[in-house]
Structure formats: C-alpha cells, structure tokens
Tab-separated table of N, CA and C in Angstrom:
chain	number	residue	atom	x	y	z
A	63	MET	N	174.460	114.059	-9.289
A	63	MET	CA	175.000	114.145	-10.637
A	63	MET	C	173.751	114.122	-11.606
A	64	ARG	N	173.713	114.666	-12.726
A	64	ARG	CA	172.810	114.654	-13.861
A	64	ARG	C	173.072	113.197	-14.545
A	65	LYS	N	171.924	112.744	-15.126
A	65	LYS	CA	171.812	111.732	-16.022
A	65	LYS	C	171.852	112.223	-17.430
A	66	ILE	N	172.203	111.538	-18.415
A	66	ILE	CA	172.029	111.840	-19.768
A	66	ILE	C	171.388	110.709	-20.284
A	67	ILE	N	170.144	111.066	-20.708
A	67	ILE	CA	169.064	110.124	-21.127
A	67	ILE	C	168.632	110.446	-22.611
A	68	VAL	N	168.701	109.532	-23.589
A	68	VAL	CA	168.682	109.545	-24.857
A	68	VAL	C	167.198	109.082	-25.230
A	69	THR	N	166.569	109.666	-25.881
A	69	THR	CA	164.915	109.352	-26.186
A	69	THR	C	164.745	109.547	-27.787
A	70	GLU	N	164.388	108.267	-28.165
A	70	GLU	CA	164.275	108.173	-29.739
A	70	GLU	C	162.983	107.499	-30.132
A	71	PHE	N	162.454	107.820	-31.323
A	71	PHE	CA	161.505	107.109	-32.104
A	71	PHE	C	162.159	106.313	-33.106
A	72	ILE	N	161.945	104.734	-32.907
A	72	ILE	CA	162.723	103.961	-33.911
A	72	ILE	C	161.669	102.933	-34.531
A	73	SER	N	162.143	102.171	-35.589
A	73	SER	CA	161.539	101.033	-36.215
A	73	SER	C	161.923	99.874	-35.527
A	74	VAL	N	161.205	98.660	-35.582
A	74	VAL	CA	161.694	97.423	-34.954
A	74	VAL	C	163.019	96.919	-35.333
A	75	ASP	N	163.463	97.396	-36.527
A	75	ASP	CA	164.764	97.140	-37.099
A	75	ASP	C	165.813	98.241	-36.693
A	76	GLY	N	165.535	99.028	-35.653
A	76	GLY	CA	166.465	100.097	-35.100
A	76	GLY	C	166.793	101.171	-36.083
A	77	ILE	N	165.794	101.589	-36.899
A	77	ILE	CA	166.120	102.712	-37.646
A	77	ILE	C	165.272	103.826	-37.027
A	78	ALA	N	166.048	105.046	-36.769
A	78	ALA	CA	165.626	106.247	-36.296
A	78	ALA	C	165.297	107.328	-37.389
A	79	ASP	N	164.214	107.116	-38.031
A	79	ASP	CA	163.697	107.842	-39.215
A	79	ASP	C	162.259	108.334	-39.002
A	80	VAL	N	162.179	109.444	-37.937
A	80	VAL	CA	160.749	109.711	-37.585
A	80	VAL	C	159.860	109.919	-38.578
A	81	GLU	N	160.254	110.494	-39.738
A	81	GLU	CA	159.305	110.841	-40.721
A	81	GLU	C	158.623	109.720	-41.623
A	82	LYS	N	159.467	108.336	-41.397
A	82	LYS	CA	158.949	107.084	-42.127
A	82	LYS	C	158.158	106.386	-40.917
A	83	LEU	N	157.911	106.903	-39.843
A	83	LEU	CA	157.244	106.078	-38.680
A	83	LEU	C	155.783	106.671	-38.691
A	84	THR	N	154.979	106.201	-39.691
A	84	THR	CA	153.719	106.615	-39.555
A	84	THR	C	152.610	105.518	-39.448
A	85	GLN	N	152.986	104.274	-38.929
A	85	GLN	CA	152.214	103.346	-38.979
A	85	GLN	C	151.273	103.158	-37.752
A	86	ALA	N	151.603	103.956	-36.628
A	86	ALA	CA	150.674	103.946	-35.587
A	86	ALA	C	150.251	105.403	-35.169
A	87	THR	N	148.941	105.496	-34.612
A	87	THR	CA	148.389	106.770	-34.507
A	87	THR	C	148.967	107.120	-32.854
A	88	TRP	N	149.181	108.291	-32.877
A	88	TRP	CA	149.665	108.909	-31.411
A	88	TRP	C	148.459	108.606	-30.521
A	89	ASN	N	148.654	108.307	-29.244
A	89	ASN	CA	147.651	107.998	-28.393
A	89	ASN	C	147.949	108.480	-26.873
A	90	SER	N	147.093	108.393	-25.991
A	90	SER	CA	147.404	108.800	-24.540
A	90	SER	C	148.670	107.954	-23.926
A	91	GLU	N	148.816	106.772	-24.368
A	91	GLU	CA	149.912	106.064	-23.721
A	91	GLU	C	151.248	106.630	-23.935
A	92	MET	N	151.318	107.102	-25.375
A	92	MET	CA	152.512	107.825	-25.930
A	92	MET	C	152.755	109.247	-25.204
A	93	ASP	N	151.580	109.847	-25.085
A	93	ASP	CA	151.636	111.166	-24.375
A	93	ASP	C	152.087	110.988	-23.052
A	94	LYS	N	151.733	109.836	-22.293
A	94	LYS	CA	152.161	109.661	-20.914
A	94	LYS	C	153.729	109.361	-20.953
A	95	PHE	N	154.241	108.711	-21.983
A	95	PHE	CA	155.649	108.309	-22.095
A	95	PHE	C	156.419	109.587	-22.143
A	96	LYS	N	156.006	110.487	-23.011
A	96	LYS	CA	156.691	111.766	-23.386
A	96	LYS	C	156.392	112.658	-22.077
A	97	ASN	N	155.308	112.723	-21.470
A	97	ASN	CA	155.078	113.561	-20.155
A	97	ASN	C	155.938	113.065	-19.100
A	98	ASP	N	156.060	111.961	-19.021
A	98	ASP	CA	157.094	111.260	-17.940
A	98	ASP	C	158.487	111.726	-18.154
A	99	GLU	N	158.948	111.788	-19.381
A	99	GLU	CA	160.237	112.163	-19.686
A	99	GLU	C	160.439	113.790	-19.499
A	100	LEU	N	159.331	114.615	-19.811
A	100	LEU	CA	159.391	115.860	-19.691
A	100	LEU	C	159.345	116.301	-17.926
A	101	SER	N	158.592	115.519	-17.272
A	101	SER	CA	158.730	115.839	-15.906
A	101	SER	C	160.072	115.491	-15.126
A	102	ASP	N	160.777	114.601	-15.780
A	102	ASP	CA	162.051	114.178	-15.467
A	102	ASP	C	163.173	115.024	-15.838
A	103	SER	N	162.907	115.880	-16.953
A	103	SER	CA	163.876	116.613	-17.656
A	103	SER	C	164.268	117.939	-17.082
A	104	GLY	N	165.575	118.153	-16.979
A	104	GLY	CA	166.073	119.519	-16.557
A	104	GLY	C	166.658	120.361	-17.592
A	105	ALA	N	166.803	119.726	-18.721
A	105	ALA	CA	167.517	120.254	-19.926
A	105	ALA	C	167.450	119.504	-21.111
A	106	MET	N	167.769	119.897	-22.306
A	106	MET	CA	167.881	119.151	-23.496
A	106	MET	C	169.267	119.412	-24.064
A	107	LEU	N	169.648	118.309	-24.679
A	107	LEU	CA	170.840	118.391	-25.506
A	107	LEU	C	170.631	117.961	-26.936
A	108	LEU	N	170.823	118.922	-27.855
A	108	LEU	CA	170.556	118.663	-29.165
A	108	LEU	C	171.583	118.933	-30.218
A	109	GLY	N	171.600	118.175	-31.213
A	109	GLY	CA	172.524	118.391	-32.308
A	109	GLY	C	171.963	119.497	-33.219
A	110	ARG	N	172.692	120.090	-34.064
A	110	ARG	CA	172.384	121.229	-34.988
A	110	ARG	C	171.040	121.027	-35.706
A	111	THR	N	170.931	119.749	-36.352
A	111	THR	CA	169.736	119.635	-37.249
A	111	THR	C	168.648	119.560	-36.444
A	112	THR	N	168.559	118.783	-35.185
A	112	THR	CA	167.472	118.560	-34.415
A	112	THR	C	166.917	119.921	-33.663
A	113	TYR	N	168.106	120.780	-33.338
A	113	TYR	CA	167.784	122.136	-32.793
A	113	TYR	C	167.053	123.078	-33.721
A	114	GLN	N	167.568	122.888	-35.053
A	114	GLN	CA	166.953	123.645	-36.034
A	114	GLN	C	165.393	123.376	-36.248
A	115	ILE	N	165.227	122.055	-36.316
A	115	ILE	CA	163.943	121.494	-36.693
A	115	ILE	C	162.967	122.021	-35.424
A	116	PHE	N	163.494	121.703	-34.321
A	116	PHE	CA	162.627	122.118	-33.038
A	116	PHE	C	162.480	123.579	-32.897
A	117	ALA	N	163.545	124.413	-33.175
A	117	ALA	CA	163.525	125.816	-33.109
A	117	ALA	C	162.389	126.382	-34.077
A	118	SER	N	162.160	125.638	-35.225
A	118	SER	CA	161.310	126.370	-36.209
A	118	SER	C	159.829	125.936	-35.726
A	119	SER	N	159.649	124.989	-34.924
A	119	SER	CA	158.202	124.649	-34.663
A	119	SER	C	157.662	124.737	-33.217
A	120	TRP	N	158.719	124.340	-32.315
A	120	TRP	CA	158.203	124.328	-31.041
A	120	TRP	C	157.801	125.686	-30.270
A	121	PRO	N	158.479	126.850	-30.559
A	121	PRO	CA	158.020	128.072	-30.084
A	121	PRO	C	156.676	128.499	-30.487
A	122	LYS	N	156.080	127.836	-31.550
A	122	LYS	CA	154.740	128.318	-32.061
A	122	LYS	C	153.812	127.518	-31.496
A	123	GLU	N	154.096	126.413	-30.804
A	123	GLU	CA	153.380	125.582	-30.045
A	123	GLU	C	152.658	126.155	-28.751
A	124	THR	N	151.349	125.720	-28.443
A	124	THR	CA	150.852	126.210	-27.124
A	124	THR	C	150.323	124.997	-26.288
A	125	GLY	N	149.928	125.450	-25.192
A	125	GLY	CA	149.688	124.255	-24.089
A	125	GLY	C	150.728	124.094	-23.025
A	126	ASP	N	150.374	123.393	-22.165
A	126	ASP	CA	151.120	123.030	-20.870
A	126	ASP	C	152.595	122.355	-21.359
A	127	PHE	N	152.287	121.279	-22.141
A	127	PHE	CA	153.473	120.548	-22.501
A	127	PHE	C	154.456	121.493	-23.248
A	128	ALA	N	153.997	122.122	-24.345
A	128	ALA	CA	154.665	123.057	-25.094
A	128	ALA	C	155.480	124.326	-24.231
A	129	ASP	N	154.789	124.789	-23.258
A	129	ASP	CA	155.245	125.860	-22.423
A	129	ASP	C	156.378	125.180	-21.613
A	130	ARG	N	156.372	123.998	-21.168
A	130	ARG	CA	157.326	123.331	-20.172
A	130	ARG	C	158.468	123.027	-21.153
A	131	PHE	N	158.316	122.471	-22.264
A	131	PHE	CA	159.285	122.072	-23.350
A	131	PHE	C	160.051	123.105	-23.840
A	132	ASN	N	159.315	124.277	-24.036
A	132	ASN	CA	160.017	125.469	-24.593
A	132	ASN	C	160.804	126.231	-23.483
A	133	SER	N	160.648	126.130	-22.243
A	133	SER	CA	161.051	126.745	-21.090
A	133	SER	C	162.538	125.991	-20.734
A	134	LEU	N	162.658	124.748	-21.057
A	134	LEU	CA	163.824	124.004	-20.658
A	134	LEU	C	165.213	124.745	-21.310
A	135	PRO	N	166.270	124.632	-20.525
A	135	PRO	CA	167.563	125.019	-21.027
A	135	PRO	C	167.835	123.982	-22.188
A	136	LYS	N	168.329	124.524	-23.204
A	136	LYS	CA	168.705	123.887	-24.392
A	136	LYS	C	170.463	123.900	-24.712
A	137	TYR	N	171.081	122.909	-24.594
A	137	TYR	CA	172.392	122.801	-24.895
A	137	TYR	C	172.621	122.275	-26.421
A	138	VAL	N	173.367	122.981	-27.268
A	138	VAL	CA	173.350	122.641	-28.618
A	138	VAL	C	174.787	122.293	-29.055
A	139	ALA	N	174.798	121.085	-29.617
A	139	ALA	CA	176.211	120.673	-29.913
A	139	ALA	C	176.205	121.041	-31.541
A	140	SER	N	177.075	122.001	-31.831
A	140	SER	CA	177.286	122.438	-33.242
A	140	SER	C	178.451	123.222	-33.399
A	141	THR	N	179.298	123.023	-34.605
A	141	THR	CA	180.367	123.727	-34.968
A	141	THR	C	180.121	124.737	-35.964
A	142	THR	N	178.874	124.784	-36.480
A	142	THR	CA	178.483	125.798	-37.447
A	142	THR	C	177.522	126.931	-37.132
A	143	LEU	N	176.726	126.321	-36.098
A	143	LEU	CA	175.751	127.481	-35.643
A	143	LEU	C	176.423	128.563	-34.750
A	144	LYS	N	176.210	129.869	-35.019
A	144	LYS	CA	176.677	130.994	-34.259
A	144	LYS	C	175.681	131.604	-33.404
A	145	LYS	N	174.393	131.621	-33.857
A	145	LYS	CA	173.348	132.238	-32.961
A	145	LYS	C	172.202	131.305	-32.845
A	146	LEU	N	171.673	131.340	-31.504
A	146	LEU	CA	170.666	130.423	-31.131
A	146	LEU	C	169.390	131.400	-30.710
A	147	ASP	N	168.195	131.204	-31.485
A	147	ASP	CA	167.080	132.127	-31.188
A	147	ASP	C	166.111	131.485	-30.256
A	148	TRP	N	166.106	130.171	-30.130
A	148	TRP	CA	165.054	129.448	-29.273
A	148	TRP	C	165.608	129.461	-27.860
A	149	ARG	N	165.196	130.221	-26.980
A	149	ARG	CA	165.688	130.571	-25.541
A	149	ARG	C	164.949	129.763	-24.651
A	150	PRO	N	165.663	129.217	-23.596
A	150	PRO	CA	167.147	129.482	-23.292
A	150	PRO	C	167.965	128.452	-24.018
A	151	SER	N	168.989	128.880	-24.766
A	151	SER	CA	169.750	128.058	-25.473
A	151	SER	C	171.252	128.488	-25.252
A	152	GLU	N	172.173	127.569	-25.481
A	152	GLU	CA	173.561	127.618	-25.240
A	152	GLU	C	174.319	126.721	-26.154
A	153	LEU	N	175.343	127.280	-26.875
A	153	LEU	CA	176.293	126.489	-27.618
A	153	LEU	C	177.261	125.664	-26.753
A	154	LEU	N	177.456	124.498	-26.948
A	154	LEU	CA	178.341	123.740	-26.166
A	154	LEU	C	179.813	124.032	-26.844
A	155	LYS	N	180.717	124.253	-25.962
A	155	LYS	CA	182.002	124.662	-26.442
A	155	LYS	C	183.080	123.605	-26.137
A	156	GLY	N	183.992	123.269	-27.091
A	156	GLY	CA	184.953	122.285	-27.008
A	156	GLY	C	184.434	120.936	-27.563
A	157	ALA	N	185.195	119.845	-27.443
A	157	ALA	CA	184.777	118.534	-27.791
A	157	ALA	C	183.488	118.051	-27.160
A	158	LEU	N	182.600	117.324	-27.753
A	158	LEU	CA	181.348	117.057	-27.154
A	158	LEU	C	181.525	116.096	-25.936
A	159	PRO	N	182.347	115.228	-25.909
A	159	PRO	CA	182.521	114.255	-24.656
A	159	PRO	C	182.842	115.069	-23.429
A	160	GLU	N	183.747	116.059	-23.654
A	160	GLU	CA	184.176	116.792	-22.457
A	160	GLU	C	183.096	117.839	-22.163
A	161	ALA	N	182.614	118.453	-23.139
A	161	ALA	CA	181.206	119.342	-22.751
A	161	ALA	C	180.157	118.439	-21.930
A	162	VAL	N	180.003	117.420	-22.329
A	162	VAL	CA	178.905	116.633	-21.638
A	162	VAL	C	179.361	116.026	-20.453
A	163	ARG	N	180.492	115.823	-20.179
A	163	ARG	CA	181.011	115.513	-18.936
A	163	ARG	C	180.697	116.469	-17.927
A	164	LYS	N	181.022	117.896	-18.387
A	164	LYS	CA	180.764	118.989	-17.560
A	164	LYS	C	179.340	119.152	-17.202
A	165	LEU	N	178.460	118.940	-18.363
A	165	LEU	CA	176.963	119.094	-18.213
A	165	LEU	C	176.538	118.022	-17.043
A	166	LYS	N	177.061	116.776	-17.097
A	166	LYS	CA	176.670	115.732	-16.049
A	166	LYS	C	177.045	116.179	-14.579
A	167	GLN	N	178.036	116.971	-14.563
A	167	GLN	CA	178.426	117.333	-13.182
A	167	GLN	C	177.598	118.486	-12.551
A	168	GLY	N	176.910	119.180	-13.446
A	168	GLY	CA	175.921	120.275	-13.096
A	168	GLY	C	174.829	119.794	-12.311
A	169	SER	N	173.913	120.802	-12.028
A	169	SER	CA	172.717	120.614	-11.259
A	169	SER	C	171.659	121.200	-12.164
A	170	GLY	N	170.289	120.761	-11.756
A	170	GLY	CA	169.158	121.149	-12.556
A	170	GLY	C	168.337	120.070	-13.274
A	171	GLY	N	168.586	118.760	-12.871
A	171	GLY	CA	167.903	117.827	-13.568
A	171	GLY	C	168.639	117.063	-14.643
A	172	ASN	N	168.085	116.070	-15.038
A	172	ASN	CA	168.548	115.110	-16.063
A	172	ASN	C	168.516	115.737	-17.407
A	173	VAL	N	169.418	115.439	-18.331
A	173	VAL	CA	169.543	116.071	-19.529
A	173	VAL	C	168.998	115.041	-20.668
A	174	TYR	N	168.015	115.508	-21.368
A	174	TYR	CA	167.536	114.519	-22.495
A	174	TYR	C	168.039	114.895	-23.843
A	175	VAL	N	168.576	113.777	-24.651
A	175	VAL	CA	168.864	113.922	-25.947
A	175	VAL	C	167.693	113.533	-26.710
A	176	HIS	N	167.007	114.480	-27.504
A	176	HIS	CA	165.940	114.186	-28.308
A	176	HIS	C	166.439	114.199	-29.860
A	177	GLY	N	166.115	112.971	-30.433
A	177	GLY	CA	166.608	112.822	-31.924
A	177	GLY	C	168.111	112.841	-31.996
A	178	SER	N	168.685	113.811	-32.739
A	178	SER	CA	170.122	114.076	-32.618
A	178	SER	C	171.073	112.639	-32.584
A	179	ILE	N	170.728	111.944	-33.662
A	179	ILE	CA	171.519	110.596	-33.676
A	179	ILE	C	172.865	110.559	-33.614
A	180	SER	N	173.541	111.577	-34.257
A	180	SER	CA	174.932	111.778	-34.282
A	180	SER	C	175.587	111.957	-32.978
A	181	VAL	N	174.748	112.820	-32.134
A	181	VAL	CA	175.195	113.233	-30.933
A	181	VAL	C	174.921	111.984	-30.100
A	182	ALA	N	173.864	111.364	-30.067
A	182	ALA	CA	173.773	110.163	-29.281
A	182	ALA	C	174.673	108.946	-29.509
A	183	GLN	N	174.956	108.788	-30.870
A	183	GLN	CA	176.030	107.826	-31.266
A	183	GLN	C	177.218	108.059	-30.386
A	184	GLU	N	177.763	109.224	-30.518
A	184	GLU	CA	178.974	109.836	-30.088
A	184	GLU	C	179.090	109.768	-28.526
A	185	LEU	N	177.932	110.064	-27.991
A	185	LEU	CA	177.750	109.862	-26.406
A	185	LEU	C	177.944	108.550	-25.945
A	186	LEU	N	177.188	107.500	-26.727
A	186	LEU	CA	177.209	106.161	-26.458
A	186	LEU	C	178.646	105.416	-26.633
A	187	ARG	N	179.329	105.947	-27.670
A	187	ARG	CA	180.628	105.575	-27.977
A	187	ARG	C	181.606	105.798	-26.841
A	188	HIS	N	181.291	107.030	-25.972
A	188	HIS	CA	182.159	107.536	-25.018
A	188	HIS	C	181.629	106.982	-23.610
A	189	GLY	N	180.751	106.310	-23.619
A	189	GLY	CA	180.156	105.787	-22.258
A	189	GLY	C	179.360	106.727	-21.461
A	190	LEU	N	178.851	107.801	-22.056
A	190	LEU	CA	178.140	108.871	-21.395
A	190	LEU	C	176.767	108.888	-21.393
A	191	VAL	N	176.177	107.912	-21.929
A	191	VAL	CA	174.557	107.867	-21.901
A	191	VAL	C	174.213	106.883	-20.634
A	192	ASP	N	173.409	107.416	-19.706
A	192	ASP	CA	172.955	106.689	-18.584
A	192	ASP	C	171.582	105.857	-18.972
A	193	ARG	N	170.794	106.328	-19.699
A	193	ARG	CA	169.537	105.682	-19.987
A	193	ARG	C	169.166	106.020	-21.445
A	194	ILE	N	168.492	104.971	-22.085
A	194	ILE	CA	167.911	105.130	-23.380
A	194	ILE	C	166.387	104.854	-23.185
A	195	ARG	N	165.566	105.704	-23.864
A	195	ARG	CA	164.219	105.476	-23.801
A	195	ARG	C	163.852	105.493	-25.391
A	196	LEU	N	163.011	104.533	-25.561
A	196	LEU	CA	162.701	104.324	-27.075
A	196	LEU	C	161.072	104.082	-27.198
A	197	LEU	N	160.693	104.592	-28.250
A	197	LEU	CA	159.307	104.247	-28.643
A	197	LEU	C	159.390	103.506	-29.939
A	198	SER	N	159.295	102.161	-30.060
A	198	SER	CA	159.409	101.289	-31.116
A	198	SER	C	158.114	101.022	-31.870
A	199	TYR	N	158.292	101.698	-33.121
A	199	TYR	CA	156.998	101.549	-33.934
A	199	TYR	C	156.999	100.136	-34.578
A	200	PRO	N	155.664	99.642	-34.960
A	200	PRO	CA	155.561	98.216	-35.254
A	200	PRO	C	155.787	98.225	-36.891
A	201	VAL	N	157.034	98.495	-37.360
A	201	VAL	CA	157.336	98.493	-38.564
A	201	VAL	C	158.755	98.098	-38.841
A	202	ALA	N	159.261	97.399	-39.839
A	202	ALA	CA	160.637	97.332	-40.310
A	202	ALA	C	160.952	98.119	-41.544
A	203	LEU	N	161.758	99.162	-41.297
A	203	LEU	CA	161.988	100.027	-42.446
A	203	LEU	C	163.031	99.553	-43.478
A	204	GLY	N	163.966	98.663	-43.015
A	204	GLY	CA	164.976	98.082	-43.982
A	204	GLY	C	165.948	99.017	-44.360
A	205	GLN	N	165.829	100.277	-44.268
A	205	GLN	CA	166.858	101.232	-44.621
A	205	GLN	C	166.678	102.611	-43.863
A	206	GLY	N	167.686	103.292	-43.723
A	206	GLY	CA	167.564	104.647	-42.954
A	206	GLY	C	168.789	104.694	-42.165
A	207	LYS	N	168.668	105.910	-41.285
A	207	LYS	CA	169.764	105.961	-40.173
A	207	LYS	C	169.596	105.066	-38.991
A	208	PRO	N	170.459	104.214	-38.678
A	208	PRO	CA	170.415	103.276	-37.497
A	208	PRO	C	170.503	104.062	-36.351
A	209	PHE	N	169.784	103.770	-35.264
A	209	PHE	CA	170.048	104.347	-33.903
A	209	PHE	C	171.491	104.005	-33.403
A	210	PHE	N	171.771	102.781	-33.454
A	210	PHE	CA	173.018	102.364	-33.104
A	210	PHE	C	174.002	102.367	-34.274
A	211	ALA	N	175.273	102.832	-34.085
A	211	ALA	CA	176.188	103.066	-34.922
A	211	ALA	C	176.624	101.517	-35.676
A	212	PRO	N	176.555	101.364	-36.852
A	212	PRO	CA	176.935	99.970	-37.404
A	212	PRO	C	178.314	99.664	-37.026
A	213	GLY	N	178.517	98.481	-36.543
A	213	GLY	CA	179.727	98.028	-36.145
A	213	GLY	C	179.976	98.137	-34.540
A	214	GLU	N	179.330	98.901	-33.817
A	214	GLU	CA	179.302	99.211	-32.493
A	214	GLU	C	178.538	98.256	-31.645
A	215	GLN	N	178.933	97.770	-30.543
A	215	GLN	CA	178.149	97.020	-29.645
A	215	GLN	C	177.922	97.749	-28.393
A	216	HIS	N	176.759	97.696	-27.791
A	216	HIS	CA	176.445	98.298	-26.516
A	216	HIS	C	175.721	97.363	-25.559
A	217	GLU	N	176.238	97.066	-24.512
A	217	GLU	CA	175.500	96.227	-23.462
A	217	GLU	C	174.388	97.133	-22.829
A	218	LEU	N	173.132	96.714	-22.822
A	218	LEU	CA	172.121	97.480	-22.226
A	218	LEU	C	171.364	96.433	-21.274
A	219	GLU	N	170.848	97.039	-20.198
A	219	GLU	CA	169.955	96.425	-19.280
A	219	GLU	C	168.597	96.840	-19.441
A	220	LEU	N	167.563	95.988	-19.654
A	220	LEU	CA	166.113	96.400	-19.773
A	220	LEU	C	165.634	96.836	-18.361
A	221	ILE	N	165.023	98.075	-18.395
A	221	ILE	CA	164.313	98.518	-17.127
A	221	ILE	C	162.810	98.468	-17.250
A	222	SER	N	162.411	98.679	-18.390
A	222	SER	CA	160.946	98.548	-18.614
A	222	SER	C	160.537	98.363	-20.101
A	223	ALA	N	159.452	97.626	-20.282
A	223	ALA	CA	159.170	97.526	-21.768
A	223	ALA	C	157.424	97.414	-21.619
A	224	THR	N	156.884	98.459	-22.235
A	224	THR	CA	155.324	98.533	-22.132
A	224	THR	C	154.722	98.612	-23.536
A	225	PRO	N	153.960	97.576	-23.894
A	225	PRO	CA	153.237	97.573	-24.949
A	225	PRO	C	152.084	98.587	-25.005
A	226	PHE	N	152.063	99.319	-26.054
A	226	PHE	CA	150.911	100.412	-26.205
A	226	PHE	C	149.728	99.766	-27.120
A	227	THR	N	148.402	100.191	-27.028
A	227	THR	CA	147.314	99.694	-27.604
A	227	THR	C	147.558	99.871	-29.203
A	228	ASN	N	148.258	100.865	-29.580
A	228	ASN	CA	148.346	101.174	-30.922
A	228	ASN	C	149.465	100.374	-31.523
A	229	GLY	N	150.055	99.504	-30.851
A	229	GLY	CA	151.384	98.632	-31.486
A	229	GLY	C	152.743	99.065	-31.220
A	230	VAL	N	152.743	100.374	-30.563
A	230	VAL	CA	154.156	100.916	-30.132
A	230	VAL	C	154.498	100.298	-28.813
A	231	LEU	N	155.963	100.132	-28.763
A	231	LEU	CA	156.381	99.614	-27.595
A	231	LEU	C	157.301	100.627	-26.945
A	232	GLY	N	157.015	100.967	-25.761
A	232	GLY	CA	157.793	101.997	-24.754
A	232	GLY	C	158.845	101.098	-24.192
A	233	MET	N	160.035	101.543	-24.317
A	233	MET	CA	161.141	100.829	-23.632
A	233	MET	C	162.225	101.707	-22.923
A	234	GLU	N	162.675	101.414	-21.879
A	234	GLU	CA	163.635	101.980	-21.272
A	234	GLU	C	164.916	101.055	-20.896
A	235	TYR	N	166.059	101.411	-21.147
A	235	TYR	CA	167.241	100.611	-20.917
A	235	TYR	C	168.244	101.439	-20.080
A	236	ALA	N	169.042	100.820	-19.299
A	236	ALA	CA	170.291	101.475	-18.555
A	236	ALA	C	171.392	101.017	-19.363
A	237	ALA	N	172.403	101.933	-19.631
A	237	ALA	CA	173.662	101.489	-20.280
A	237	ALA	C	174.646	100.552	-19.372
A	238	ALA	N	175.000	99.580	-19.819
A	238	ALA	CA	175.679	98.735	-18.819
A	238	ALA	C	176.956	99.474	-18.035
A	239	ASN	N	177.521	100.371	-18.871
A	239	ASN	CA	178.634	101.179	-18.168
A	239	ASN	C	178.202	102.122	-17.197
A	240	THR	N	176.996	102.268	-16.980
A	240	THR	CA	176.546	103.599	-16.093
A	240	THR	C	175.577	102.967	-15.159
A	241	LYS	N	175.419	101.477	-14.767
A	241	LYS	CA	174.571	101.098	-14.014
A	241	LYS	C	174.605	101.625	-12.539
C-alpha cells in the first residue's frame, strides 16, 4: 500500500509561505533531504495552485533531479482545471478523501504532496497522511498561511530531526493515526 507523505517548507512558527522563507541559503544537506524524497517518490499529489506554479517552471529545468521530478506521475486536485499540460498528469475525480483512498491502494511507490496546503490540511483532517517531512527555516513570520489548520489538533510521532549547518531543521513525523 502506498503512503501519503506531505512535504513542506515552514517557518518555526508553522507558517508555510515559501516566498517569505529567505533566511537560509540552500545547501547540500537540503539537497540530500529533497533527493531522499525524490528517491522514495512514486507520484505527486498537487493542488491547483501548486500544480500551476510547478507546471510553469519545472518543465524548463534540466539535470538529473529535474528529469526524475518531471517524469513522476502527477495527480491534481482541482475542480476548475480542465486540461493538464505537464505530463504525466491526471485530474482526480470525485471528493478528495475518496480519490486519495483509491490512490493509497494503488502501486507505484509513495505519493508526495508538495506545498498544496489546502490539500494537505484536508488529508490530515481525514487521517490520510502517513508522514510529514518539514524543512523548518530559522525565522518566525508571525503571519501567513499556517501549515496546520487553526483549531485542529494532530498527534505526531517524531521519526527524525536533523539540524543543517545553515540553520534549517529537517524533520520527519509519522501521523499518530497511521503508525
């Protein structure tokens, strides 16, 4: 059975606003963190906004990482998109929780949710997230879109926490409902 793994860039106060996370320079430790994800990934699950951002930039990228990233199957949660140009891509049909339950039953490796905060929050709400991988930047933003939906509680079990030399902390959690 496939696992659903959410991967996010966040501030120490839990804000998932990647454009504001400029306090640390990307380094080889972060490269390894993301390469490990890619090696474990069989597909991506993206919301409409993240899909559109990725589809406008990733196909232009070159190199081994980009080639592997671009070739992954992409499942897109959207009620407004009708056409997907970044291949291979497929629009999910029906309600998101049911569509993801079907994805989990499939084969082909784990499914990573990149960004896509609304999708991640809905999957957490329905107990469909198996793991959460975070790159926590050494800054408190004080405002922005929180990774965890306000008012919701989620029990997590820490699997690993690795401080990087640039101040970023790489963390992985298991969702308590899926241990």
